[in-house]
Amino acid sequence: MAKILLNKKNLFYNLEVISKKATNKNKIAVVLKDNAYGHGLIEIAKLCYEFGIEKAVVRTIEDARKIESYFSYILVLADQTFHNYSHTFHIAINSLDDIEKVPQNANVHLKIDTGMHRNGIAIEDIEVAILGLLKHKANITGVFTHHRGADTLSTDFFWQKENFSLVKNSVKNICEKLLLPLPSFHSCNSAGLFRESNFENLNEDFARVGIATYGYLDNDGVFDFPKLKPVMSLWASKMATRYLKKGQSIGYGGKFTATEDMVVSTYDIGYGDGFLRLNEEDSYTTPKGFKVLGRVSMDNLSLNSNENNICLFDDVTTLAKIHKTITYEITCSLKENIKKEILL
Ligand SMILES: *Cc1c(COP(=O)(O)O)cnc(C)c1O
């Protein structure tokens, strides 16, 4: 059966590198949204807990509930139900309209739009938002923003950083005026954290680290980012082996034709499992040097191998290039029902 192997040593190595950069593990909120980027929400939550991470970020309250026993602080990025179910949950407010839905005593983090123009409250509306939240008796436990280009070589990162620095000052002034406790501030994703020359000087409470946890950091070919270790490898099992004679073709469209007699096997993974479809125009070789032959089907694919179990990838960088996408999409696409096993 196809399975995902999670390399615990690599995960811990990455968390060690990230903790050092962030000054310590309490300054990390590990991002577990979308089934921990395809790695398995519960599996990664447990391992991060074992490492000593206390904060997590998820998309929904439903996901927060699944991992609440492992973390003392969970930020929920995008739930529209806004309940005050647990004091360890902190729910993001993405628009002024959200404020009307917040129940009493809910912990909220106010998301500020510093230039990405996706979600968040405009800088001019901060005071209105804070007053609105107070009227609803919500606890404003955080104020944050998100970078649109921390991983690309442009001035965007510095521009948004400057905007958020104005936000922090303005929030501090408002809190002083209204005698409110100061909320937590956070702005960095993985690339943001590693682009900071000195995270401590930024004076923020934590960084929201997703992709680096899983072993990838896009450096745009220019930044001096550390090399991390991919956590996930994808494995498939053999379903059938046959001898293909020279001239015989394989799979849909018969797009691979043997140029000599050869052994081929079918393995139990396909695009239906989230291993994105490759076709005759792509050339992909597994880490052990086997080639994907012809088109990937919904539930299987063919390789010039007769091994019982094969590793399809232990690093998705090449596949991301072939599919003209980012590493995030390759791991996130893998379906939740693929079995996970932890490699100690
Ligand atoms: C996904 C996400 C992150 C994590 O980003 P990485 O690039 O994976 O580190 C951080 N913050 C927010 C708001 C996100 O949506």
mmCIF file of C-alpha atoms and ligand atoms in Angstrom:
data_model
loop_
_atom_site.group_PDB
_atom_site.id
_atom_site.type_symbol
_atom_site.label_atom_id
_atom_site.label_comp_id
_atom_site.label_asym_id
_atom_site.label_seq_id
_atom_site.Cartn_x
_atom_site.Cartn_y
_atom_site.Cartn_z
ATOM 1 C CA MET A 1 0.000 0.000 0.000
ATOM 2 C CA ALA A 2 1.218 3.503 -0.760
ATOM 3 C CA LYS A 3 2.409 5.406 2.257
ATOM 4 C CA ILE A 4 4.092 8.577 3.433
ATOM 5 C CA LEU A 5 7.166 8.146 5.589
ATOM 6 C CA LEU A 6 7.841 11.001 7.990
ATOM 7 C CA ASN A 7 11.471 11.396 8.928
ATOM 8 C CA LYS A 8 11.508 12.441 12.584
ATOM 9 C CA LYS A 9 15.242 13.198 12.636
ATOM 10 C CA ASN A 10 14.868 15.583 9.711
ATOM 11 C CA LEU A 11 11.872 17.295 11.297
ATOM 12 C CA PHE A 12 13.753 17.781 14.562
ATOM 13 C CA TYR A 13 16.784 19.042 12.647
ATOM 14 C CA ASN A 14 14.629 21.673 10.913
ATOM 15 C CA LEU A 15 12.938 22.674 14.173
ATOM 16 C CA GLU A 16 16.378 23.050 15.762
ATOM 17 C CA VAL A 17 17.582 25.353 12.964
ATOM 18 C CA ILE A 18 14.338 27.361 13.125
ATOM 19 C CA SER A 19 14.458 27.643 16.949
ATOM 20 C CA LYS A 20 17.997 28.970 16.794
ATOM 21 C CA LYS A 21 17.047 31.561 14.210
ATOM 22 C CA ALA A 22 13.973 32.598 16.215
ATOM 23 C CA THR A 23 16.133 32.622 19.416
ATOM 24 C CA ASN A 24 14.178 29.773 21.063
ATOM 25 C CA LYS A 25 11.323 27.293 20.576
ATOM 26 C CA ASN A 26 8.784 29.480 22.343
ATOM 27 C CA LYS A 27 9.135 31.954 19.497
ATOM 28 C CA ILE A 28 7.816 29.457 16.951
ATOM 29 C CA ALA A 29 4.223 28.805 16.000
ATOM 30 C CA VAL A 30 4.299 25.791 13.733
ATOM 31 C CA VAL A 31 1.880 26.093 10.809
ATOM 32 C CA LEU A 32 -0.215 22.909 10.521
ATOM 33 C CA LYS A 33 -2.898 24.126 8.138
ATOM 34 C CA ASP A 34 -4.087 21.889 5.321
ATOM 35 C CA ASN A 35 -3.215 18.610 6.993
ATOM 36 C CA ALA A 36 0.240 19.941 7.916
ATOM 37 C CA TYR A 37 0.967 20.681 4.253
ATOM 38 C CA GLY A 38 -0.072 17.105 3.417
ATOM 39 C CA HIS A 39 2.197 15.507 6.063
ATOM 40 C CA GLY A 40 -0.615 14.544 8.476
ATOM 41 C CA LEU A 41 -2.045 16.964 11.041
ATOM 42 C CA ILE A 42 -1.992 14.676 14.067
ATOM 43 C CA GLU A 43 1.342 13.042 13.250
ATOM 44 C CA ILE A 44 3.166 16.362 12.860
ATOM 45 C CA ALA A 45 1.361 17.902 15.861
ATOM 46 C CA LYS A 46 2.519 15.036 18.098
ATOM 47 C CA LEU A 47 6.114 15.259 16.880
ATOM 48 C CA CYS A 48 6.234 19.045 17.324
ATOM 49 C CA TYR A 49 4.838 18.602 20.826
ATOM 50 C CA GLU A 50 7.546 16.057 21.557
ATOM 51 C CA PHE A 51 10.145 18.547 20.345
ATOM 52 C CA GLY A 52 8.729 21.125 22.727
ATOM 53 C CA ILE A 53 6.822 23.492 20.427
ATOM 54 C CA GLU A 54 3.913 25.121 22.271
ATOM 55 C CA LYS A 55 2.163 27.129 19.571
ATOM 56 C CA ALA A 56 0.415 26.036 16.390
ATOM 57 C CA VAL A 57 -1.433 27.666 13.504
ATOM 58 C CA VAL A 58 -4.351 25.999 11.701
ATOM 59 C CA ARG A 59 -7.054 27.094 9.305
ATOM 60 C CA THR A 60 -10.202 26.010 11.149
ATOM 61 C CA ILE A 61 -11.558 25.504 14.656
ATOM 62 C CA GLU A 62 -12.267 21.894 13.681
ATOM 63 C CA ASP A 63 -8.537 21.361 13.123
ATOM 64 C CA ALA A 64 -7.672 23.250 16.316
ATOM 65 C CA ARG A 65 -9.870 20.832 18.284
ATOM 66 C CA LYS A 66 -8.069 17.842 16.828
ATOM 67 C CA ILE A 67 -4.701 19.019 18.177
ATOM 68 C CA GLU A 68 -5.700 20.954 21.278
ATOM 69 C CA SER A 69 -4.086 18.491 23.672
ATOM 70 C CA TYR A 70 -0.649 19.119 22.134
ATOM 71 C CA PHE A 71 -0.452 22.912 22.247
ATOM 72 C CA SER A 72 -1.117 25.647 24.763
ATOM 73 C CA TYR A 73 -1.710 28.276 22.087
ATOM 74 C CA ILE A 74 -3.485 27.750 18.744
ATOM 75 C CA LEU A 75 -4.051 30.459 16.159
ATOM 76 C CA VAL A 76 -7.011 29.806 13.843
ATOM 77 C CA LEU A 77 -6.477 31.658 10.573
ATOM 78 C CA ALA A 78 -9.782 31.482 8.787
ATOM 79 C CA ASP A 79 -12.857 30.262 10.574
ATOM 80 C CA GLN A 80 -16.139 32.070 10.200
ATOM 81 C CA THR A 81 -17.878 30.544 13.207
ATOM 82 C CA PHE A 82 -15.899 32.436 15.853
ATOM 83 C CA HIS A 83 -16.748 30.597 19.030
ATOM 84 C CA ASN A 84 -15.014 31.054 22.354
ATOM 85 C CA TYR A 85 -14.772 27.318 22.865
ATOM 86 C CA SER A 86 -11.318 27.323 24.413
ATOM 87 C CA HIS A 87 -9.048 29.886 26.029
ATOM 88 C CA THR A 88 -6.111 28.369 24.140
ATOM 89 C CA PHE A 89 -7.696 29.225 20.766
ATOM 90 C CA HIS A 90 -7.026 32.606 19.182
ATOM 91 C CA ILE A 91 -9.108 33.416 16.144
ATOM 92 C CA ALA A 92 -7.999 35.718 13.339
ATOM 93 C CA ILE A 93 -10.193 38.671 12.435
ATOM 94 C CA ASN A 94 -9.799 39.139 8.682
ATOM 95 C CA SER A 95 -12.271 41.978 8.054
ATOM 96 C CA LEU A 96 -14.310 44.591 9.885
ATOM 97 C CA ASP A 97 -17.418 42.473 9.182
ATOM 98 C CA ASP A 98 -15.892 39.631 11.213
ATOM 99 C CA ILE A 99 -16.092 41.760 14.348
ATOM 100 C CA GLU A 100 -19.887 41.525 14.451
ATOM 101 C CA LYS A 101 -19.677 37.720 14.748
ATOM 102 C CA VAL A 102 -17.267 37.553 17.677
ATOM 103 C CA PRO A 103 -18.738 36.155 20.911
ATOM 104 C CA GLN A 104 -17.840 37.495 24.376
ATOM 105 C CA ASN A 105 -14.513 36.393 25.817
ATOM 106 C CA ALA A 106 -13.174 35.076 22.528
ATOM 107 C CA ASN A 107 -9.441 35.565 22.008
ATOM 108 C CA VAL A 108 -8.817 37.282 18.722
ATOM 109 C CA HIS A 109 -5.835 38.252 16.624
ATOM 110 C CA LEU A 110 -6.402 41.251 14.427
ATOM 111 C CA LYS A 111 -4.987 40.727 10.953
ATOM 112 C CA ILE A 112 -3.717 43.942 9.383
ATOM 113 C CA ASP A 113 -3.356 44.473 5.650
ATOM 114 C CA THR A 114 0.132 45.950 5.232
ATOM 115 C CA GLY A 115 0.240 45.516 1.468
ATOM 116 C CA MET A 116 -0.809 42.039 0.407
ATOM 117 C CA HIS A 117 -4.407 43.178 -0.105
ATOM 118 C CA ARG A 118 -5.847 39.742 0.487
ATOM 119 C CA ASN A 119 -7.222 39.625 4.033
ATOM 120 C CA GLY A 120 -6.981 41.977 6.943
ATOM 121 C CA ILE A 121 -8.075 45.333 8.211
ATOM 122 C CA ALA A 122 -6.758 48.514 6.635
ATOM 123 C CA ILE A 123 -4.197 50.398 8.706
ATOM 124 C CA GLU A 124 -6.568 53.376 8.957
ATOM 125 C CA ASP A 125 -9.259 51.176 10.515
ATOM 126 C CA ILE A 126 -7.237 49.796 13.418
ATOM 127 C CA GLU A 127 -8.762 52.003 16.070
ATOM 128 C CA VAL A 128 -12.306 51.376 14.812
ATOM 129 C CA ALA A 129 -11.593 47.640 14.863
ATOM 130 C CA ILE A 130 -10.211 47.700 18.393
ATOM 131 C CA LEU A 131 -13.174 49.720 19.681
ATOM 132 C CA GLY A 132 -15.579 47.352 17.909
ATOM 133 C CA LEU A 133 -13.915 44.334 19.498
ATOM 134 C CA LEU A 134 -14.064 45.921 22.942
ATOM 135 C CA LYS A 135 -17.773 46.523 22.478
ATOM 136 C CA HIS A 136 -18.129 42.793 21.825
ATOM 137 C CA LYS A 137 -16.026 42.071 24.940
ATOM 138 C CA ALA A 138 -13.429 40.170 22.972
ATOM 139 C CA ASN A 139 -9.841 39.769 24.197
ATOM 140 C CA ILE A 140 -7.428 41.234 21.682
ATOM 141 C CA THR A 141 -4.529 38.857 22.194
ATOM 142 C CA GLY A 142 -2.655 39.476 18.966
ATOM 143 C CA VAL A 143 -2.063 41.792 16.019
ATOM 144 C CA PHE A 144 -0.388 40.399 12.923
ATOM 145 C CA THR A 145 0.257 40.717 9.224
ATOM 146 C CA HIS A 146 1.474 38.542 6.348
ATOM 147 C CA HIS A 147 4.194 39.193 3.754
ATOM 148 C CA ARG A 148 3.424 38.892 0.065
ATOM 149 C CA GLY A 149 7.017 38.427 -1.009
ATOM 150 C CA ALA A 150 9.380 37.493 1.794
ATOM 151 C CA ASP A 151 10.820 34.786 -0.468
ATOM 152 C CA THR A 152 11.518 37.031 -3.468
ATOM 153 C CA LEU A 153 14.239 39.550 -4.114
ATOM 154 C CA SER A 154 12.378 42.860 -4.034
ATOM 155 C CA THR A 155 11.805 45.727 -1.643
ATOM 156 C CA ASP A 156 8.275 44.477 -0.809
ATOM 157 C CA PHE A 157 9.525 42.769 2.316
ATOM 158 C CA PHE A 158 11.047 45.981 3.728
ATOM 159 C CA TRP A 159 8.061 48.074 2.706
ATOM 160 C CA GLN A 160 5.604 45.790 4.521
ATOM 161 C CA LYS A 161 7.935 45.531 7.485
ATOM 162 C CA GLU A 162 7.984 49.314 7.746
ATOM 163 C CA ASN A 163 4.190 49.424 7.486
ATOM 164 C CA PHE A 164 3.863 46.848 10.250
ATOM 165 C CA SER A 165 6.261 48.770 12.411
ATOM 166 C CA LEU A 166 3.891 51.771 12.132
ATOM 167 C CA VAL A 167 1.014 49.425 12.993
ATOM 168 C CA LYS A 168 2.798 48.226 16.125
ATOM 169 C CA ASN A 169 3.378 51.783 17.303
ATOM 170 C CA SER A 170 -0.164 52.789 16.648
ATOM 171 C CA VAL A 171 -1.537 49.715 18.474
ATOM 172 C CA LYS A 172 0.756 50.426 21.431
ATOM 173 C CA ASN A 173 -0.549 53.998 21.613
ATOM 174 C CA ILE A 174 -4.171 52.901 21.412
ATOM 175 C CA CYS A 175 -3.619 50.273 24.112
ATOM 176 C CA GLU A 176 -1.989 52.831 26.376
ATOM 177 C CA LYS A 177 -4.838 55.243 25.848
ATOM 178 C CA LEU A 178 -7.507 52.609 26.540
ATOM 179 C CA LEU A 179 -5.545 50.882 29.331
ATOM 180 C CA LEU A 180 -5.512 47.586 27.434
ATOM 181 C CA PRO A 181 -2.864 44.893 27.816
ATOM 182 C CA LEU A 182 -0.435 44.831 24.896
ATOM 183 C CA PRO A 183 -1.252 42.083 22.357
ATOM 184 C CA SER A 184 1.301 39.718 20.784
ATOM 185 C CA PHE A 185 2.785 40.869 17.498
ATOM 186 C CA HIS A 186 3.827 38.572 14.658
ATOM 187 C CA SER A 187 4.550 39.010 10.974
ATOM 188 C CA CYS A 188 7.076 36.447 9.747
ATOM 189 C CA ASN A 189 6.434 33.283 7.787
ATOM 190 C CA SER A 190 9.375 30.936 7.091
ATOM 191 C CA ALA A 191 11.084 33.133 4.506
ATOM 192 C CA GLY A 192 10.397 36.264 6.583
ATOM 193 C CA LEU A 193 12.092 34.726 9.606
ATOM 194 C CA PHE A 194 15.181 33.762 7.635
ATOM 195 C CA ARG A 195 15.359 37.124 5.872
ATOM 196 C CA GLU A 196 15.560 38.906 9.199
ATOM 197 C CA SER A 197 19.203 39.471 10.002
ATOM 198 C CA ASN A 198 18.298 39.595 13.678
ATOM 199 C CA PHE A 199 14.872 38.308 14.675
ATOM 200 C CA GLU A 200 15.364 39.354 18.280
ATOM 201 C CA ASN A 201 15.686 43.013 17.277
ATOM 202 C CA LEU A 202 12.354 42.827 15.494
ATOM 203 C CA ASN A 203 10.818 42.504 18.934
ATOM 204 C CA GLU A 204 7.982 40.205 17.898
ATOM 205 C CA ASP A 205 6.423 37.445 19.949
ATOM 206 C CA PHE A 206 6.727 34.587 17.465
ATOM 207 C CA ALA A 207 7.112 33.608 13.818
ATOM 208 C CA ARG A 208 4.545 31.493 11.962
ATOM 209 C CA VAL A 209 6.671 28.798 10.386
ATOM 210 C CA GLY A 210 5.210 26.445 7.801
ATOM 211 C CA ILE A 211 7.293 25.259 4.864
ATOM 212 C CA ALA A 212 10.655 25.399 6.688
ATOM 213 C CA THR A 213 9.333 22.912 9.268
ATOM 214 C CA TYR A 214 8.790 20.450 6.438
ATOM 215 C CA GLY A 215 12.295 21.002 5.066
ATOM 216 C CA TYR A 216 11.975 23.548 2.283
ATOM 217 C CA LEU A 217 12.858 27.216 1.942
ATOM 218 C CA ASP A 218 12.626 28.953 -1.400
ATOM 219 C CA ASN A 219 15.612 31.284 -1.565
ATOM 220 C CA ASP A 220 14.960 32.782 -5.001
ATOM 221 C CA GLY A 221 18.515 31.774 -5.846
ATOM 222 C CA VAL A 222 19.903 34.727 -3.903
ATOM 223 C CA PHE A 223 19.336 34.500 -0.170
ATOM 224 C CA ASP A 224 21.758 32.754 2.086
ATOM 225 C CA PHE A 225 19.179 30.472 3.690
ATOM 226 C CA PRO A 226 20.251 27.337 5.558
ATOM 227 C CA LYS A 227 19.804 23.965 3.940
ATOM 228 C CA LEU A 228 16.930 22.121 5.571
ATOM 229 C CA LYS A 229 15.948 18.465 5.343
ATOM 230 C CA PRO A 230 12.723 17.295 3.689
ATOM 231 C CA VAL A 231 10.531 15.438 6.180
ATOM 232 C CA MET A 232 8.263 13.552 3.789
ATOM 233 C CA SER A 233 9.001 10.727 1.410
ATOM 234 C CA LEU A 234 6.341 9.015 -0.672
ATOM 235 C CA TRP A 235 6.358 5.256 -1.162
ATOM 236 C CA ALA A 236 4.333 2.931 -3.374
ATOM 237 C CA SER A 237 3.958 -0.853 -3.568
ATOM 238 C CA LYS A 238 4.078 -3.097 -6.587
ATOM 239 C CA MET A 239 0.778 -4.340 -8.020
ATOM 240 C CA ALA A 240 1.981 -6.263 -11.069
ATOM 241 C CA THR A 241 5.130 -6.933 -13.087
ATOM 242 C CA ARG A 242 5.303 -7.760 -16.794
ATOM 243 C CA TYR A 243 7.874 -8.175 -19.573
ATOM 244 C CA LEU A 244 7.377 -5.588 -22.235
ATOM 245 C CA LYS A 245 8.653 -6.595 -25.669
ATOM 246 C CA LYS A 246 10.421 -4.097 -27.879
ATOM 247 C CA GLY A 247 7.719 -2.033 -29.636
ATOM 248 C CA GLN A 248 4.998 -2.587 -27.014
ATOM 249 C CA SER A 249 3.516 0.470 -25.327
ATOM 250 C CA ILE A 250 2.232 1.109 -21.859
ATOM 251 C CA GLY A 251 -0.629 2.994 -20.214
ATOM 252 C CA TYR A 252 -3.209 5.497 -21.474
ATOM 253 C CA GLY A 253 -2.558 6.605 -25.014
ATOM 254 C CA GLY A 254 0.293 4.084 -25.236
ATOM 255 C CA LYS A 255 2.666 6.995 -24.922
ATOM 256 C CA PHE A 256 5.670 5.048 -23.765
ATOM 257 C CA THR A 257 7.038 2.484 -26.193
ATOM 258 C CA ALA A 258 9.773 0.045 -25.271
ATOM 259 C CA THR A 259 12.866 0.387 -27.455
ATOM 260 C CA GLU A 260 14.088 -2.991 -26.223
ATOM 261 C CA ASP A 261 12.656 -5.861 -24.160
ATOM 262 C CA MET A 262 12.255 -4.673 -20.591
ATOM 263 C CA VAL A 263 10.736 -5.341 -17.179
ATOM 264 C CA VAL A 264 8.051 -2.937 -16.006
ATOM 265 C CA SER A 265 5.863 -2.846 -12.904
ATOM 266 C CA THR A 266 2.745 -1.020 -11.890
ATOM 267 C CA TYR A 267 2.676 0.720 -8.499
ATOM 268 C CA ASP A 268 -0.303 1.693 -6.394
ATOM 269 C CA ILE A 269 -0.297 5.449 -6.533
ATOM 270 C CA GLY A 270 -1.711 7.934 -9.021
ATOM 271 C CA TYR A 271 -3.119 11.405 -9.408
ATOM 272 C CA GLY A 272 -6.242 10.321 -7.498
ATOM 273 C CA ASP A 273 -3.992 10.088 -4.440
ATOM 274 C CA GLY A 274 -2.630 13.527 -5.148
ATOM 275 C CA PHE A 275 0.557 12.474 -6.925
ATOM 276 C CA LEU A 276 0.035 15.033 -9.682
ATOM 277 C CA ARG A 277 -0.254 13.613 -13.175
ATOM 278 C CA LEU A 278 2.877 13.322 -15.287
ATOM 279 C CA ASN A 279 2.559 12.627 -18.985
ATOM 280 C CA GLU A 280 4.777 11.774 -21.926
ATOM 281 C CA GLU A 281 6.133 15.318 -22.022
ATOM 282 C CA ASP A 282 7.597 15.037 -18.544
ATOM 283 C CA SER A 283 10.591 13.031 -17.580
ATOM 284 C CA TYR A 284 10.724 12.064 -13.940
ATOM 285 C CA THR A 285 13.245 9.772 -12.308
ATOM 286 C CA THR A 286 12.827 8.417 -8.772
ATOM 287 C CA PRO A 287 15.664 8.755 -6.232
ATOM 288 C CA LYS A 288 16.842 5.219 -7.085
ATOM 289 C CA GLY A 289 16.895 5.997 -10.806
ATOM 290 C CA PHE A 290 13.646 4.418 -12.030
ATOM 291 C CA LYS A 291 11.678 6.257 -14.692
ATOM 292 C CA VAL A 292 7.965 6.985 -14.703
ATOM 293 C CA LEU A 293 6.837 5.482 -18.004
ATOM 294 C CA GLY A 294 4.128 7.212 -20.040
ATOM 295 C CA ARG A 295 1.158 8.754 -18.288
ATOM 296 C CA VAL A 296 0.324 8.550 -14.605
ATOM 297 C CA SER A 297 -3.170 7.042 -14.132
ATOM 298 C CA MET A 298 -5.682 7.828 -11.410
ATOM 299 C CA ASP A 299 -4.631 4.996 -9.112
ATOM 300 C CA ASN A 300 -1.355 3.734 -10.524
ATOM 301 C CA LEU A 301 1.764 4.405 -12.495
ATOM 302 C CA SER A 302 4.430 2.332 -14.226
ATOM 303 C CA LEU A 303 8.159 2.223 -13.647
ATOM 304 C CA ASN A 304 11.046 0.270 -15.195
ATOM 305 C CA SER A 305 11.511 -1.611 -11.943
ATOM 306 C CA ASN A 306 10.446 -4.818 -10.284
ATOM 307 C CA GLU A 307 11.184 -3.817 -6.700
ATOM 308 C CA ASN A 308 8.377 -4.428 -4.240
ATOM 309 C CA ASN A 309 8.412 -0.990 -2.671
ATOM 310 C CA ILE A 310 9.710 2.120 -4.309
ATOM 311 C CA CYS A 311 10.334 5.626 -3.102
ATOM 312 C CA LEU A 312 8.735 8.100 -5.514
ATOM 313 C CA PHE A 313 10.369 11.097 -3.898
ATOM 314 C CA ASP A 314 12.248 12.104 -0.772
ATOM 315 C CA ASP A 315 12.484 15.717 -1.902
ATOM 316 C CA VAL A 316 9.768 17.429 -3.977
ATOM 317 C CA THR A 317 11.942 20.192 -5.439
ATOM 318 C CA THR A 318 12.306 18.461 -8.824
ATOM 319 C CA LEU A 319 8.613 17.604 -9.061
ATOM 320 C CA ALA A 320 7.702 21.203 -8.223
ATOM 321 C CA LYS A 321 9.850 22.353 -11.144
ATOM 322 C CA ILE A 322 8.339 19.801 -13.527
ATOM 323 C CA HIS A 323 4.826 20.854 -12.547
ATOM 324 C CA LYS A 324 5.773 24.554 -12.709
ATOM 325 C CA THR A 325 4.676 25.069 -9.135
ATOM 326 C CA ILE A 326 6.026 25.470 -5.615
ATOM 327 C CA THR A 327 7.044 22.734 -3.183
ATOM 328 C CA TYR A 328 3.992 23.589 -1.040
ATOM 329 C CA GLU A 329 1.564 22.440 -3.729
ATOM 330 C CA ILE A 330 3.244 19.091 -4.288
ATOM 331 C CA THR A 331 3.030 18.049 -0.611
ATOM 332 C CA CYS A 332 -0.393 19.684 0.027
ATOM 333 C CA SER A 333 -1.925 17.799 -2.895
ATOM 334 C CA LEU A 334 -1.378 14.404 -1.283
ATOM 335 C CA LYS A 335 -4.656 13.041 0.051
ATOM 336 C CA GLU A 336 -5.318 12.736 3.735
ATOM 337 C CA ASN A 337 -6.067 9.021 3.550
ATOM 338 C CA ILE A 338 -2.545 7.999 2.527
ATOM 339 C CA LYS A 339 -1.099 6.035 5.440
ATOM 340 C CA LYS A 340 1.598 7.818 7.464
ATOM 341 C CA GLU A 341 4.493 6.070 9.131
ATOM 342 C CA ILE A 342 7.078 7.703 11.325
ATOM 343 C CA LEU A 343 10.683 6.866 10.615
ATOM 344 C CA LEU A 344 12.471 7.219 13.934
HETATM 345 C C1 LIG B 1 0.540 29.628 5.430
HETATM 346 C C2 LIG B 1 0.821 30.775 6.272
HETATM 347 C C3 LIG B 1 2.055 30.902 6.935
HETATM 348 C C4 LIG B 1 3.215 29.957 6.729
HETATM 349 O O1 LIG B 1 3.930 30.297 5.571
HETATM 350 P P1 LIG B 1 5.273 29.500 5.160
HETATM 351 O O2 LIG B 1 5.757 30.222 3.966
HETATM 352 O O3 LIG B 1 4.840 28.108 4.843
HETATM 353 O O4 LIG B 1 6.170 29.560 6.327
HETATM 354 C C5 LIG B 1 2.213 31.962 7.810
HETATM 355 N N1 LIG B 1 1.225 32.859 7.997
HETATM 356 C C6 LIG B 1 0.041 32.788 7.352
HETATM 357 C C7 LIG B 1 -0.989 33.811 7.601
HETATM 358 C C8 LIG B 1 -0.203 31.755 6.456
HETATM 359 O O5 LIG B 1 -1.371 31.686 5.815
#
